[in-house]
Amino acid sequence: MLNKLRFFLLIIIFVLIITMFLLWTSMDVLKSGLNTSSIVMFIATAILVIFAIYAIRKVRTSLKRGDPLKDERTRKIEMRASAFSFYISIYWLLALGFSIDYFKLEIPPSSVPGLGILGMAIFLGFSYWFFSKKGE
Amino acid sequence: MKNRIKELRTKYNLTQEELARKVGVRRETILFLEAGRYNPSLNLAHNVAKTLKTTIDELFHFQDNK
């Protein structure tokens, strides 16, 4: 029951995030046409959709098999991945700020937090994948 | 840390999935345990040992890190 609730919660969260990204991108395109930031946002949305499909399918398979969605190993991986991605994200945010200034990138200030969050999400996903394959 | 999980699991005709269900973890955790790529908590080690009708000492071979 709790697992099914988590599954539906996961779907709702993904739908909300993807809708928000699509709205944000659409508003950006309508306001200032197709530019670098809108292309980045489109790519981000596409990555999110792919990740959402992968995550939902994985959870659905686990539910069908009757596996718990989380156990002590996955919790350990989550903790390690969160800590690692948080550490890397600090450098990502610094690099993002530096790159915008140094390369004079035409990214609207409203898109910068989005890029920051996207980078953090990608690092978290990558860290989770890395630690889950690495083992101890 | 080496272990005899695979050996005993095969002895009792259990699949990784069945053992995982009995001890309440995901199948991948059993896979990692068998490969010696995951150090279980004392609680999980106890549950696995109990399911495989043995003791933690018999199941896991600890190596001193001196």
GROMACS .gro file of C-alpha atoms in nm, chain A residues 58 62 65-74 76 131-136, chain B residues 17 20-21 24-29 32 36-44:
model
   38
   58LYS     CA    1   1.192   0.068  -1.268
   62SER     CA    2   0.979  -0.358  -0.853
   65ARG     CA    3   0.788  -0.835  -0.843
   66GLY     CA    4   0.684  -0.746  -0.490
   67ASP     CA    5   1.028  -0.601  -0.409
   68PRO     CA    6   1.056  -0.322  -0.153
   69LEU     CA    7   1.125   0.010  -0.325
   70LYS     CA    8   1.401   0.086  -0.077
   71ASP     CA    9   1.623  -0.122   0.144
   72GLU     CA   10   1.934  -0.055   0.353
   73ARG     CA   11   2.168  -0.069   0.049
   74THR     CA   12   1.965   0.179  -0.158
   76LYS     CA   13   2.313   0.405   0.187
  131PHE     CA   14   2.756   0.444  -0.632
  132SER     CA   15   2.496   0.180  -0.716
  133LYS     CA   16   2.734   0.019  -0.967
  134LYS     CA   17   3.047   0.064  -0.756
  135GLY     CA   18   2.939  -0.125  -0.445
  136GLU     CA   19   3.156  -0.109  -0.133
  153GLU     CA   20   1.461  -1.331  -0.551
  156ALA     CA   21   1.557  -1.131  -0.099
  157ARG     CA   22   1.185  -1.160  -0.025
  160GLY     CA   23   1.299  -0.809   0.305
  161VAL     CA   24   1.550  -0.654   0.068
  162ARG     CA   25   1.578  -0.596  -0.307
  163ARG     CA   26   1.717  -0.873  -0.527
  164GLU     CA   27   2.012  -0.654  -0.627
  165THR     CA   28   2.118  -0.637  -0.262
  168PHE     CA   29   2.588  -0.749  -0.431
  172GLY     CA   30   3.117  -0.946  -0.172
  173ARG     CA   31   3.054  -0.593  -0.297
  174TYR     CA   32   2.829  -0.488  -0.012
  175ASN     CA   33   2.885  -0.506   0.364
  176PRO     CA   34   2.546  -0.571   0.527
  177SER     CA   35   2.427  -0.427   0.855
  178LEU     CA   36   2.434  -0.658   1.154
  179ASN     CA   37   2.056  -0.688   1.129
  180LEU     CA   38   2.061  -0.795   0.763
   0.00000   0.00000   0.00000
